Coordinates of C-alpha atoms in Angstrom, one line a residue:
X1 CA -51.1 0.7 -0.5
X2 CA -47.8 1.1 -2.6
X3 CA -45.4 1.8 0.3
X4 CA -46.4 -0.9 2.4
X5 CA -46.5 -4.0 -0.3
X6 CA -42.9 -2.4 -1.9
X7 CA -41.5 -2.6 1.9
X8 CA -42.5 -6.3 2.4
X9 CA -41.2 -7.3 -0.7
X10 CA -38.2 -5.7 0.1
X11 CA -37.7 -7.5 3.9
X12 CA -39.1 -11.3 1.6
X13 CA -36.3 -10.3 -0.4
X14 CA -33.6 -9.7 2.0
X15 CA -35.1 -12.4 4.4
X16 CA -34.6 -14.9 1.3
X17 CA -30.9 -13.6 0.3
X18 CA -29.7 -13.8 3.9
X19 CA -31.7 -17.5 3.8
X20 CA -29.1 -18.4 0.5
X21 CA -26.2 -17.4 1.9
X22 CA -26.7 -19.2 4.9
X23 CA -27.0 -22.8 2.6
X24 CA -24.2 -21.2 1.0
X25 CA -22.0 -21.4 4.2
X26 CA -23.1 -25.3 4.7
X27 CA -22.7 -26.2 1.0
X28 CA -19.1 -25.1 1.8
X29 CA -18.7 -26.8 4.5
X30 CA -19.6 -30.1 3.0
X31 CA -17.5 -29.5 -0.3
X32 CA -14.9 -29.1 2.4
X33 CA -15.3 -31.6 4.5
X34 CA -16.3 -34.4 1.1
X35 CA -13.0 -33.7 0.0
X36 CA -11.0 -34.4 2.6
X37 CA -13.4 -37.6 3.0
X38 CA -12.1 -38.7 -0.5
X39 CA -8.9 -38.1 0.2
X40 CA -8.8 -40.4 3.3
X41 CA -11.3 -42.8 1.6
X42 CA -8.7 -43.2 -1.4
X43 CA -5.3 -43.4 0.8
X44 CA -7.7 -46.4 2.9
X45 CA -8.3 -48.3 0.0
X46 CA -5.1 -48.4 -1.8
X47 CA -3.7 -49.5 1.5
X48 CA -2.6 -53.2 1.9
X49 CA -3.0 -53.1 5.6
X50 CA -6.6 -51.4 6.8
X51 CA -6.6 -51.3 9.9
X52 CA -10.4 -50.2 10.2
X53 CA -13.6 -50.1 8.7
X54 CA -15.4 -47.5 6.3
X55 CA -16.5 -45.4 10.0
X56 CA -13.0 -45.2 11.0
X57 CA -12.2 -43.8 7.9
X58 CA -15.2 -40.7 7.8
X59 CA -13.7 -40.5 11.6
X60 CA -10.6 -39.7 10.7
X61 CA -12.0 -37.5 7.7
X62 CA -13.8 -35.5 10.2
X63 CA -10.6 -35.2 12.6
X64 CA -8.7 -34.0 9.8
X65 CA -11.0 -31.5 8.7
X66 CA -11.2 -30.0 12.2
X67 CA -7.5 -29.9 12.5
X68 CA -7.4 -27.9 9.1
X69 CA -9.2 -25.2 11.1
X70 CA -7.2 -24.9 14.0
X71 CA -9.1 -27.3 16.2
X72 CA -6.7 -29.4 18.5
X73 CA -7.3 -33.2 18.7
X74 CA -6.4 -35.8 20.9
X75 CA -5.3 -39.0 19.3
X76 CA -7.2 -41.8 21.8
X77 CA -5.0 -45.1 20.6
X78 CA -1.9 -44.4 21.7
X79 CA 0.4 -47.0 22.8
X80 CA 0.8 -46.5 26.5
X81 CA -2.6 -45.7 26.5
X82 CA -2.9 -42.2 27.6
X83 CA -4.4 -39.4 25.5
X84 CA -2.0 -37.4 23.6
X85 CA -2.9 -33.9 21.9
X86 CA -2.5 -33.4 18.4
X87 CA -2.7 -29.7 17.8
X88 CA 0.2 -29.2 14.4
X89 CA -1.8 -28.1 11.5
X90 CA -1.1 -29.1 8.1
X91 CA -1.4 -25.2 7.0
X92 CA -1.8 -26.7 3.3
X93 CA -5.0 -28.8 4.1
X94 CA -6.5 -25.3 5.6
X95 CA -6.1 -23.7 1.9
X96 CA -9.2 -25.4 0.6
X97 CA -11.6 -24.6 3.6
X98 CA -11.0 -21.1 4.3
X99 CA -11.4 -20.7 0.3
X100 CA -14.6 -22.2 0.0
X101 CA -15.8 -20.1 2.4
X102 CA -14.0 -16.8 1.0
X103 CA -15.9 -18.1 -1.9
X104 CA -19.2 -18.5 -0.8
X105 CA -19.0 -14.8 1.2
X106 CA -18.2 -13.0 -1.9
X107 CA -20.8 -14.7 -4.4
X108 CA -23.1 -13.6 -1.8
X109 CA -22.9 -10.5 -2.9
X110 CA -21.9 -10.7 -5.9
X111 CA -24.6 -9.9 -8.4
X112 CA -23.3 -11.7 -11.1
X113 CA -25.6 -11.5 -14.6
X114 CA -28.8 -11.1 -12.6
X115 CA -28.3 -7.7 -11.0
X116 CA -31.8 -7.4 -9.8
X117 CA -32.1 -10.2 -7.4
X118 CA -31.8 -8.6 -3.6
X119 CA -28.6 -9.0 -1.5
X120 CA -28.1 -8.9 2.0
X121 CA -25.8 -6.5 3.4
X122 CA -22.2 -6.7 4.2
X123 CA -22.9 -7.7 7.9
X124 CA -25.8 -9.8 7.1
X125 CA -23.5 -11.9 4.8
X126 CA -20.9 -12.4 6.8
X127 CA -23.1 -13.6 9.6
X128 CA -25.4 -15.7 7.4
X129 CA -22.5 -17.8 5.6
X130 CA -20.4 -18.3 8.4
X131 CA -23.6 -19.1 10.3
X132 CA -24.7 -21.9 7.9
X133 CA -20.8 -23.3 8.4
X134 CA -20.9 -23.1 11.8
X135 CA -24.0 -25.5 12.3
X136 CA -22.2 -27.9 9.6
X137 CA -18.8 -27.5 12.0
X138 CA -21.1 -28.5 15.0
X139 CA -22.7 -31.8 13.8
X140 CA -18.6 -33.0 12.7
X141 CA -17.6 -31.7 16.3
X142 CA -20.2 -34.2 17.9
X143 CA -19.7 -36.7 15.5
X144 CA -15.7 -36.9 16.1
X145 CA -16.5 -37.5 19.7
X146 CA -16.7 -41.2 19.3
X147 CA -14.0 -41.8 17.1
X148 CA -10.3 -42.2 17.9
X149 CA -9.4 -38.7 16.8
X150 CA -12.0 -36.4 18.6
X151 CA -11.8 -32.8 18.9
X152 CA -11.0 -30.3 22.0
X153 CA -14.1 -28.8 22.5
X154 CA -12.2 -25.2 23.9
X155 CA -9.9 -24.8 20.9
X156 CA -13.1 -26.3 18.7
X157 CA -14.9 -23.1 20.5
X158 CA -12.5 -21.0 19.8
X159 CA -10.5 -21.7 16.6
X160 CA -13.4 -22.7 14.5
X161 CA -15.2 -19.0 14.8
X162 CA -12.1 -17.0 14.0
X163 CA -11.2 -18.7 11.0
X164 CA -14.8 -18.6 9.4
X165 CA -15.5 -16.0 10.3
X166 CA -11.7 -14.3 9.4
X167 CA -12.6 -16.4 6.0
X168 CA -16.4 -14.6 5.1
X169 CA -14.9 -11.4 6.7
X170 CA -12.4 -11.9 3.5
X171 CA -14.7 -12.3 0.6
X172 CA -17.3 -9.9 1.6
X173 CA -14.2 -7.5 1.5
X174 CA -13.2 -9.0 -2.0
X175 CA -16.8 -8.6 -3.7
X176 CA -17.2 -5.5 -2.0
X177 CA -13.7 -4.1 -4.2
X178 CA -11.0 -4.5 -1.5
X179 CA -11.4 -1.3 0.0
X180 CA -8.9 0.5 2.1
X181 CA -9.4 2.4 5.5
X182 CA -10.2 6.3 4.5
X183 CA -6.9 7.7 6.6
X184 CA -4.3 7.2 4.8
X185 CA -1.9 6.5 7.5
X186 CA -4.2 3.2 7.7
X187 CA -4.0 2.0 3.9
X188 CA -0.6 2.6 3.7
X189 CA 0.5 0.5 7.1
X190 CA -1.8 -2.4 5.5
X191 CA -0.1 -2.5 2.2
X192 CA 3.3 -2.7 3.8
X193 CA 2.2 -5.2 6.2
X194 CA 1.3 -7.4 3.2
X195 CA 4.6 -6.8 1.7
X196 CA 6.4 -7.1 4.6
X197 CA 4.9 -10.5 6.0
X198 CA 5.4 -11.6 1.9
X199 CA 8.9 -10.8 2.1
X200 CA 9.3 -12.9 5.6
X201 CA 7.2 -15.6 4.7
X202 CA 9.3 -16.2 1.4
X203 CA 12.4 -15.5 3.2
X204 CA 11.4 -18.8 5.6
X205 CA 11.0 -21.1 2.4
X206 CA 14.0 -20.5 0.9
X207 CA 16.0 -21.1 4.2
X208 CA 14.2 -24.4 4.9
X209 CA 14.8 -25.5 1.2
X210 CA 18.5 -24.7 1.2
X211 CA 18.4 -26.1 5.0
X212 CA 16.1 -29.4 3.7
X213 CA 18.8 -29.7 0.3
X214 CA 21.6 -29.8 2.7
X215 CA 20.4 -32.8 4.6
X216 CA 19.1 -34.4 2.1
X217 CA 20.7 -37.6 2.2
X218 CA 18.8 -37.8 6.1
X219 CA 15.5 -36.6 4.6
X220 CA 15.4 -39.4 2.2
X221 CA 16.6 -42.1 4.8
X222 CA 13.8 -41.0 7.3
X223 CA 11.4 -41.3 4.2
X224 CA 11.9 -44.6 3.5
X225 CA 11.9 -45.8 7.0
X226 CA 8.4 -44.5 7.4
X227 CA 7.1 -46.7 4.8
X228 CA 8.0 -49.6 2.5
X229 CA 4.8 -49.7 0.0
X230 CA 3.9 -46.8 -2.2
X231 CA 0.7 -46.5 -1.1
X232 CA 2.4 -45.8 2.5
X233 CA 5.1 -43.5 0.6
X234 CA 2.2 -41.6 -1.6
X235 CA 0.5 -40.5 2.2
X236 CA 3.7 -39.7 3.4
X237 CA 4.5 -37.5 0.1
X238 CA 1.7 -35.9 0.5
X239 CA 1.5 -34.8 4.3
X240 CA 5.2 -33.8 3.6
X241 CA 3.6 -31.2 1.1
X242 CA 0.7 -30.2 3.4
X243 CA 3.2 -29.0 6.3
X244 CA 5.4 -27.2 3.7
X245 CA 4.0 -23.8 4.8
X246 CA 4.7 -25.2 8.8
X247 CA 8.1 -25.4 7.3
X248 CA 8.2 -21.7 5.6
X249 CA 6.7 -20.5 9.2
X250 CA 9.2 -22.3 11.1
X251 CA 12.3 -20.8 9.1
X252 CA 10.4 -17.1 9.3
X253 CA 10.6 -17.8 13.2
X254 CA 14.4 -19.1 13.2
X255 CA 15.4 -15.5 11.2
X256 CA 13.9 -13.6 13.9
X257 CA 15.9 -14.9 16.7
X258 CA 13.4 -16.6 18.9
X259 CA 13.8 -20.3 16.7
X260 CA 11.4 -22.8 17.9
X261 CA 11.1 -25.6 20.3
X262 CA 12.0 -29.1 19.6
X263 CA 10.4 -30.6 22.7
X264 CA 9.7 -29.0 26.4
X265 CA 14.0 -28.9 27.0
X266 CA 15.4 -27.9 23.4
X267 CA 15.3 -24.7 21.5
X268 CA 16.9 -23.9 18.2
X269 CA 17.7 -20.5 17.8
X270 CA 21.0 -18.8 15.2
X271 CA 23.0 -18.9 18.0
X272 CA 23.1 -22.5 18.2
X273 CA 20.8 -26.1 19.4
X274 CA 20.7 -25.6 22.8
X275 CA 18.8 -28.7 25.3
X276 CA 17.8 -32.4 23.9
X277 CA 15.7 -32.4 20.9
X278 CA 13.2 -34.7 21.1
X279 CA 12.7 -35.6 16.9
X280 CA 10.7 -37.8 15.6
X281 CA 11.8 -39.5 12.4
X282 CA 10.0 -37.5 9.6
X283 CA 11.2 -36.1 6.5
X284 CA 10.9 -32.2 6.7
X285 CA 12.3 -32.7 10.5
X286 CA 15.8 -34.1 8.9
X287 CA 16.4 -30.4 8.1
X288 CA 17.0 -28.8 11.6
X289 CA 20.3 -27.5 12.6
X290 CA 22.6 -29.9 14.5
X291 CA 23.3 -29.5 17.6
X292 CA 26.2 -27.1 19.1
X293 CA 27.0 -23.1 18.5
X294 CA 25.6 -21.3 15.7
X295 CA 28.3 -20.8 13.0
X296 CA 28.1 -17.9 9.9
X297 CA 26.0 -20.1 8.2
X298 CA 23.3 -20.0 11.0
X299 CA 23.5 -16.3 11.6
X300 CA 23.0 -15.6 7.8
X301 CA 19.3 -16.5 8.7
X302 CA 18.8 -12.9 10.3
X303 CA 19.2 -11.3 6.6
X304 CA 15.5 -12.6 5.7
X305 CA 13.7 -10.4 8.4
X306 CA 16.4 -7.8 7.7
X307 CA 15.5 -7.4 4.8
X308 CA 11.7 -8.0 5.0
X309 CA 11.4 -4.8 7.3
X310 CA 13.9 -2.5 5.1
X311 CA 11.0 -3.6 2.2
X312 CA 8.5 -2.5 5.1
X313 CA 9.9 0.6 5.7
X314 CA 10.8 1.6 2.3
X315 CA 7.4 1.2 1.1
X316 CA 6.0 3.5 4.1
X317 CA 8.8 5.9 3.2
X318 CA 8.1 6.2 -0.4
X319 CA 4.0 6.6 0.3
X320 CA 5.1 8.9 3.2
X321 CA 7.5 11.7 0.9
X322 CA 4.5 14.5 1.3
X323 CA 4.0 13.9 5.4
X324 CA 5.5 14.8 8.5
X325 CA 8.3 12.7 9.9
X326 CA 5.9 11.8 12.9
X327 CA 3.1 10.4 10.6
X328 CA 5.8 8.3 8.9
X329 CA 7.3 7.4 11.7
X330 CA 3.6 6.2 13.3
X331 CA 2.9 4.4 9.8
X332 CA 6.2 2.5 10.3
X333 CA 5.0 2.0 13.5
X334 CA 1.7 0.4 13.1
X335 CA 2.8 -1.8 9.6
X336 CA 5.6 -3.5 12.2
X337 CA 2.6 -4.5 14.8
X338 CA 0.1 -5.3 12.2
X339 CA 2.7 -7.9 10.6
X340 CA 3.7 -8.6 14.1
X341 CA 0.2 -10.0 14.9
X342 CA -0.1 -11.7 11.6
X343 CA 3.1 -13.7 12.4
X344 CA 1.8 -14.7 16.0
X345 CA -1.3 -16.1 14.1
X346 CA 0.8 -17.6 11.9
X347 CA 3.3 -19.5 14.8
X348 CA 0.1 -20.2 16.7
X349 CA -1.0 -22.1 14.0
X350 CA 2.3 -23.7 12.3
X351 CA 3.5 -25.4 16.1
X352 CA 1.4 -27.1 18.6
X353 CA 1.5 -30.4 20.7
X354 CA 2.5 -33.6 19.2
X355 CA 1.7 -35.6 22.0
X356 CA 2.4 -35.8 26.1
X357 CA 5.5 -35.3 28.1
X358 CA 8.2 -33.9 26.5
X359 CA 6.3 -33.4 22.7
X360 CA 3.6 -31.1 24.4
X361 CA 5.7 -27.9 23.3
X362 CA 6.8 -28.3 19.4
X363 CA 7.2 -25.8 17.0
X364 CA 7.8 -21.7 17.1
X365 CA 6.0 -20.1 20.5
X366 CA 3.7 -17.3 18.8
X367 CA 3.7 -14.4 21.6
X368 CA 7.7 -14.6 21.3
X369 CA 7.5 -14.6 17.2
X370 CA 5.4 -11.6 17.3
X371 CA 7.2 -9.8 19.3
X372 CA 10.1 -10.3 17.7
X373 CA 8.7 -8.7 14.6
X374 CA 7.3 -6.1 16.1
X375 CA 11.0 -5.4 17.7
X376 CA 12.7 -5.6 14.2
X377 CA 10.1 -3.4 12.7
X378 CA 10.7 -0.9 15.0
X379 CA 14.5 -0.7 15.2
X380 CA 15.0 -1.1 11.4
X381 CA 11.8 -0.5 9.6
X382 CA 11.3 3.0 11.2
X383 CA 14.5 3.9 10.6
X384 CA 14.3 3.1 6.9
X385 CA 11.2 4.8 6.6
X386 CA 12.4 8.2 7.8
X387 CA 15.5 7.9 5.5
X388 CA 14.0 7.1 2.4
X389 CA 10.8 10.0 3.1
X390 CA 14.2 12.2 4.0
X391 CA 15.4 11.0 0.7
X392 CA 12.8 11.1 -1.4
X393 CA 11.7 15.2 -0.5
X394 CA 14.7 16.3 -2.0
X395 CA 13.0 15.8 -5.6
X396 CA 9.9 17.6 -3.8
X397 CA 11.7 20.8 -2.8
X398 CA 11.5 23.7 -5.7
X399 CA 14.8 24.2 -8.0
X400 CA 15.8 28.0 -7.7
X401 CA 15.1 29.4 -11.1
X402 CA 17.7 31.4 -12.7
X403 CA 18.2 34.6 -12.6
X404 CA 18.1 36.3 -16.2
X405 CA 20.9 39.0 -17.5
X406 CA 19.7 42.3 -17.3
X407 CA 19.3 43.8 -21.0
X408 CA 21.7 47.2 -21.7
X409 CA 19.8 49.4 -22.8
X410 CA 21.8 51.3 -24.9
X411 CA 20.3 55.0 -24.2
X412 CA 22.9 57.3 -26.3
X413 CA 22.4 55.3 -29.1
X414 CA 18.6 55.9 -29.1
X415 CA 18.6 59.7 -28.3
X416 CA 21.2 60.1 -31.0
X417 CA 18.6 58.9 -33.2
X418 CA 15.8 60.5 -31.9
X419 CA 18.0 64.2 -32.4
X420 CA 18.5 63.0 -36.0
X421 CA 15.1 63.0 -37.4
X422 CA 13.0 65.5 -34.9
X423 CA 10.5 66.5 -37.7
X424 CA 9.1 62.8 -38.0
X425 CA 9.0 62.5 -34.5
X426 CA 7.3 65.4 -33.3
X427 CA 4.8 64.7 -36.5
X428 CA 4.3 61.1 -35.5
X429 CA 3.6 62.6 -31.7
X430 CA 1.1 65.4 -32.9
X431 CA -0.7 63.3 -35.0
X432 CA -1.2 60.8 -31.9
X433 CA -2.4 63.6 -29.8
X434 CA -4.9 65.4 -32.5
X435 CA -6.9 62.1 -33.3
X436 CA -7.5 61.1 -29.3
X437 CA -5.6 58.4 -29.9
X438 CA -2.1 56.8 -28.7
X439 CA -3.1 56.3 -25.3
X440 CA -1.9 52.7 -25.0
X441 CA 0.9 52.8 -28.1
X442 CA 4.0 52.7 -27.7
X443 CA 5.9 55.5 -26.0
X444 CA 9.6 56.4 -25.7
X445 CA 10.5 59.4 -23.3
X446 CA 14.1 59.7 -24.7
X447 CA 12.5 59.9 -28.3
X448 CA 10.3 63.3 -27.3
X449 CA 11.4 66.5 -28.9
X450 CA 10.7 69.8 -27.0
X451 CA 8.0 71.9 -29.0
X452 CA 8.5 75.0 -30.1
X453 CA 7.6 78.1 -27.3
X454 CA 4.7 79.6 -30.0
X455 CA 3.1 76.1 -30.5
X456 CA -0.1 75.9 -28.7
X457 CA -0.7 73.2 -26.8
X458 CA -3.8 71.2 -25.2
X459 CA -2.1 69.7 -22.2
X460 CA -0.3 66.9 -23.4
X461 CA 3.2 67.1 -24.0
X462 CA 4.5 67.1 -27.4
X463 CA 1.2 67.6 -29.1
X464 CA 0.4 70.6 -31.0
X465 CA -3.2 71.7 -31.7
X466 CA -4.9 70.5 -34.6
X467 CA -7.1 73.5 -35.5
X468 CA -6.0 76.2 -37.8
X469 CA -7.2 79.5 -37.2
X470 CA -9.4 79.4 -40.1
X471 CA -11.4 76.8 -38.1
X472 CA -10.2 74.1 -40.6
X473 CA -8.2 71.1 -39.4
X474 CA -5.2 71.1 -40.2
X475 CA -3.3 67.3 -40.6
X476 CA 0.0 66.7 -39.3
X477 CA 2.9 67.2 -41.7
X478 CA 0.7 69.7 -44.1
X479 CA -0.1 73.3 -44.2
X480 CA -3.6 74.7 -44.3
X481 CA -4.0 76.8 -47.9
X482 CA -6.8 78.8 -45.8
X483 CA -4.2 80.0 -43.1
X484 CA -2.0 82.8 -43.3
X485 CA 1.6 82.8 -44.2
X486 CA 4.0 83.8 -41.5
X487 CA 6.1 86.5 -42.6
X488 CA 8.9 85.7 -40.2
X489 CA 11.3 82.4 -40.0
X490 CA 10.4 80.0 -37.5
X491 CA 13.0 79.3 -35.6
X492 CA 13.9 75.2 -36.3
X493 CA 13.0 73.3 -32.7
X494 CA 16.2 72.7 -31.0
X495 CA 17.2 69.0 -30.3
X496 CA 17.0 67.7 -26.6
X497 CA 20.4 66.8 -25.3
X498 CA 20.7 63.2 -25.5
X499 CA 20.6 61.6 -22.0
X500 CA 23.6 59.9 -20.5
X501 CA 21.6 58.0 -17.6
X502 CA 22.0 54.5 -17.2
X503 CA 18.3 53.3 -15.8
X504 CA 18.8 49.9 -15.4
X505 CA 21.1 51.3 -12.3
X506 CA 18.1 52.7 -10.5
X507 CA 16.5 49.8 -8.1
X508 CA 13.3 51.7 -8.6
X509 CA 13.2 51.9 -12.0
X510 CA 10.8 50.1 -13.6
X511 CA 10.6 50.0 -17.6
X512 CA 7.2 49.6 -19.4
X513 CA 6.4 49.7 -22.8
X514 CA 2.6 51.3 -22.9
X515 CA 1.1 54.0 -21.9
X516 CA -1.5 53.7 -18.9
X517 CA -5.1 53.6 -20.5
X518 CA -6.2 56.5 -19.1
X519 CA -4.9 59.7 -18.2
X520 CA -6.1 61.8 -14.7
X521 CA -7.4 65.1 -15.9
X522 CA -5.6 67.9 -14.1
X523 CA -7.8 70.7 -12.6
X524 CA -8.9 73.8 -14.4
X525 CA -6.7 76.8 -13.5
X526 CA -8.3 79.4 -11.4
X527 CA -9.0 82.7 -13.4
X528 CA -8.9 84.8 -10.6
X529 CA -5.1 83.6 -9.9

């Protein structure tokens, strides 16, 4: 009875955690789409000339909102009365969207102070928060087709699921740690495809603010032409901030080389304004290049990508020291297409229709951004990532170590000694050999005297026996009283010639200080020999 009540309070549970984050995913689209509405609602009412009624104004709330997801729109009151495509997204407006529902992913599973409450899993949440967003994004998609800025339903069908989803995807990841593929070929490709799209992305800012500040005086006549009031000036401010990131995108896209398109028969590229631009009067637009052939000034642009994909490929090089050249050379690779596809995402997004005719093609064309990037990746940022791996295994490759001076041993000098004081010796070596002992002490073979021809011996070289013939035991260096006195005079051992041998000259000598710890016992001799 256990297993079975556990297990359905374990699928209630999960049923009711996937159940929350799917309100989740609606609560965020509301905050969303609320703010935006107050937004609008506060712009309406501080203008002196409303054109339209409280409904007009959640219409255009609504438009907006869709067009901060990617949805294209098509602007109804137009003045020769045809429809005319909006599709330019304010990439500033998308900010708070795609972070509400980042948010809302990754308090999904976060725990936070209760950690007993059930979670769904990674999968589930993504599916239930960005399925509770959805159903809100269907009900503003219906509701903006009666009012004069409703949506494309097949960019609505297509934009609206890759960025929520793109969006939950990204905070499930967050609460999850921000893990990193196992391979790591894979983790390092993703981090300098981060740094490498940072890099280019900051690189497009600065050139359109040094480009904006150098037409400045146009930029501020275009801004007050738009609008006398400050209520009209405030909306214009603040749509100039929201395309700000357009603007960082569309100097990324100029770097490459490809430019962007100023209408169906103009491009802009570094090499110069080629066509007729069809401009509008607007503040950030005051900052394009005139027309005619690119000067130094123009081609200077190319050092922001240049150097965005020598940061690429220094950072695959530097992870890379330890690997082959062709899994360097692949990493390189696959961080130039990764940011390749990123920037195509990111053109896709930042151009679009303004209107009909001649404004239908505006902005950087995405499949020729990306590959681009991809191109200058691969020429410069594989390069660069083979040179600095090259580089950087020199510190990985082992120093030689050096050699140390061979020691002279001075070998006259110690014989010399050794034939100076024999008696000590040969006591010191007999009293080593009685006792069992000096196996492992130290041992000098020049220091060795030669026993004399009557001393018995045991075996062992230099050792004399210990037992007298009275059966006592005699110590070294004293004479039994039992034994009997020799008669005759010993004859004094003679000294061993002193050896004039240089050892360290043999290549197959090789010097120890101990003796071995054992010694191999050498067979009896036969008695019948």
């Amino acid at each position: 009875m256990t297993h079975p009540t556990e297990h359905s309070l374990v699928q209630g549970g999960r049923s009711a955690a996937l159940a929350t984050a799917c309100v989740r995913g609606g609560v965020a689209a509301g905050l969303g789409l609320g703010g935006l509405a107050v937004l609008v609602t506060a712009a309406w009412i501080s203008s002196p000339f409303p054109d339209s009624g409280p409904g007009g104004v959640l219409h255009v709330a609504a438009g907006l909102w869709l067009l901060a997801h990617g949805v294209d729109l098509v602007r109804t009151d137009t003045l020769s009365g045809l429809p005319a495509p909006l599709g330019v997204v304010p990439m500033l407006v998308a900010v708070l969207p795609v972070w509400l529902v980042h948010r809302a992913a990754r308090d999904t599973l976060d725990p936070g102070d209760d950690g007993d409450r059930p979670r769904p899993s990674p999968s589930g949440a993504v599916a239930a928060v960005a399925g509770g967003y959805l159903l809100v994004a269907a009900v503003v998609v219906v509701y903006s087709e009666s009012g004069p800025l409703p949506a494309e339903l097949i960019s609505a069908g297509f934009w609206l699921p890759f960025v929520v989803f793109g969006a939950a995807g990204a905070g499930v990841w967050t609460a999850l740690g921000r893990p990193l593929p196992g391979q790591r070929q894979a983790a390092a490709a993703l981090r300098a495809t981060g740094l490498g799209l940072v890099t280019l992305c900051g690189g497009g800012a600065v050139l359109a603010a040094v480009s904006l500040a150098w037409h400045a005086g146009e930029a501020q006549t275009a801004f007050t032409g738009l609008a006398g009031e400050w209520s009209g000036r405030a909306a214009i401010l603040l749509l100039v901030l929201a395309l700000l990131p357009n603007a960082a995108v569309w100097g990324a896209a100029y770097g490459l080389g490809p430019g962007f398109t100023l209408g169906t028969g103009a491009l802009a590229t570094p090499l110069g304004l080629a066509g007729d631009p069809a401009v509008p009067s607007f503040p950030l637009l005051a900052a394009l290049p005139v027309e005619g052939r690119g000067t130094w000034t123009h081609w200077a642009a190319a050092s922001f990508p240049l150097l965005a994909t020598l940061v690429q490929g220094w950072r695959v090089g530097r992870t890379a020291k330890g690997w082959p050249a062709r899994d360097a050379a692949l990493t390189a690779l696959a961080a130039a297409w990764g940011c390749g596809a990123v920037v195509a995402v990111l053109a896709a997004v930042a151009g679009g229709p303004l209107g009909s005719g001649r404004l239908s093609a505006f902005g950087p064309v995405w499949w020729q951004a990306g590959a681009a990037t991809v191109l200058w990746g691969a020429c410069v940022g594989v390069p660069m990532a083979l040179a600095v791996r090259a580089w950087g295994r020199r510190a990985l490759r082992p120093k030689p170590l050096p050699v140390p001076a061979p020691a002279n041993v001075n070998a006259n000098a110690n014989a010399t000694a050794s034939a100076t004081t024999p008696a000590t010796a040969s006591a010191s070596v007999g009293a080593g050999a009685g006792a069992g002992a000096g196996f492992g002490e130290p041992f000098d073979l020049e220091a060795q005297p030669d026993a004399a021809p009557d001393a018995p011996s045991d075996g062992l070289p230099g050792a004399t026996s210990g037992v007298t013939p009275g059966g006592g035991q005699a110590s070294a260096g004293k004479p039994d009283p039992g034994a009997p006195v020799a008669t005759g005079k010993a004859a004094a051992p003679a000294p061993r010639p002193a050896l004039d041998l240089d050892l360290d000259d043999d290549p197959g000598y090789e010097p120890y200080d101990y003796l071995p710890a054992a010694w191999e016992s050498s067979p009896p001799p036969d008695p019948k020999a």
